[in-house]
């Protein structure tokens, strides 16, 4: 199964994508918009 996770650089999206990828039941594609509304450095540090 293929899964698209939006907001993958955020806290919830990151952990959801990671858990799905670790399950080996699906192929995960994570997408996020690294704009400057939140600190881009924080989002990059999460992964």
mmCIF file of C-alpha atoms in Angstrom:
data_model
loop_
_atom_site.group_PDB
_atom_site.id
_atom_site.type_symbol
_atom_site.label_atom_id
_atom_site.label_comp_id
_atom_site.label_asym_id
_atom_site.label_seq_id
_atom_site.Cartn_x
_atom_site.Cartn_y
_atom_site.Cartn_z
ATOM 1 C CA UNK A 1 0.000 0.000 0.000
ATOM 2 C CA UNK A 2 1.210 3.520 -0.728
ATOM 3 C CA UNK A 3 0.571 6.252 1.844
ATOM 4 C CA UNK A 4 0.943 10.030 1.480
ATOM 5 C CA UNK A 5 1.630 11.893 4.727
ATOM 6 C CA UNK A 6 1.196 15.650 4.528
ATOM 7 C CA UNK A 7 2.949 17.790 7.115
ATOM 8 C CA UNK A 8 5.723 15.203 7.407
ATOM 9 C CA UNK A 9 8.215 17.697 8.848
ATOM 10 C CA UNK A 10 5.915 18.484 11.772
ATOM 11 C CA UNK A 11 5.746 16.559 15.026
ATOM 12 C CA UNK A 12 2.674 14.441 14.295
ATOM 13 C CA UNK A 13 3.377 13.939 10.595
ATOM 14 C CA UNK A 14 6.954 12.885 11.285
ATOM 15 C CA UNK A 15 5.965 10.278 13.844
ATOM 16 C CA UNK A 16 3.099 8.938 11.715
ATOM 17 C CA UNK A 17 5.361 8.597 8.662
ATOM 18 C CA UNK A 18 8.078 6.948 10.722
ATOM 19 C CA UNK A 19 5.711 4.434 12.317
ATOM 20 C CA UNK A 20 4.184 3.551 8.951
ATOM 21 C CA UNK A 21 7.604 3.117 7.355
ATOM 22 C CA UNK A 22 8.809 0.909 10.213
ATOM 23 C CA UNK A 23 5.768 -1.359 9.866
ATOM 24 C CA UNK A 24 6.975 -2.561 6.427
ATOM 25 C CA UNK A 25 3.331 -2.775 5.302
ATOM 26 C CA UNK A 26 3.380 0.328 3.153
ATOM 27 C CA UNK A 27 5.471 2.696 1.082
ATOM 28 C CA UNK A 28 5.459 6.187 2.598
ATOM 29 C CA UNK A 29 5.820 9.521 0.821
ATOM 30 C CA UNK A 30 6.086 12.515 3.145
ATOM 31 C CA UNK A 31 5.357 16.047 1.952
ATOM 32 C CA UNK A 32 5.661 19.344 3.796
ATOM 33 C CA UNK A 33 5.827 23.042 3.021
ATOM 34 C CA UNK A 34 8.939 24.419 4.716
ATOM 35 C CA UNK A 35 7.782 28.023 4.813
ATOM 36 C CA UNK A 36 8.841 30.528 7.469
ATOM 37 C CA UNK A 37 5.577 30.500 9.478
ATOM 38 C CA UNK A 38 7.319 28.126 11.885
ATOM 39 C CA UNK A 39 11.071 28.002 12.266
ATOM 40 C CA UNK A 40 12.469 25.950 9.379
ATOM 41 C CA UNK A 41 15.393 24.974 11.635
ATOM 42 C CA UNK A 42 12.965 23.298 14.059
ATOM 43 C CA UNK A 43 11.378 21.270 11.279
ATOM 44 C CA UNK A 44 14.746 20.182 9.892
ATOM 45 C CA UNK A 45 15.923 19.180 13.390
ATOM 46 C CA UNK A 46 12.866 16.919 13.906
ATOM 47 C CA UNK A 47 14.072 14.380 11.324
#
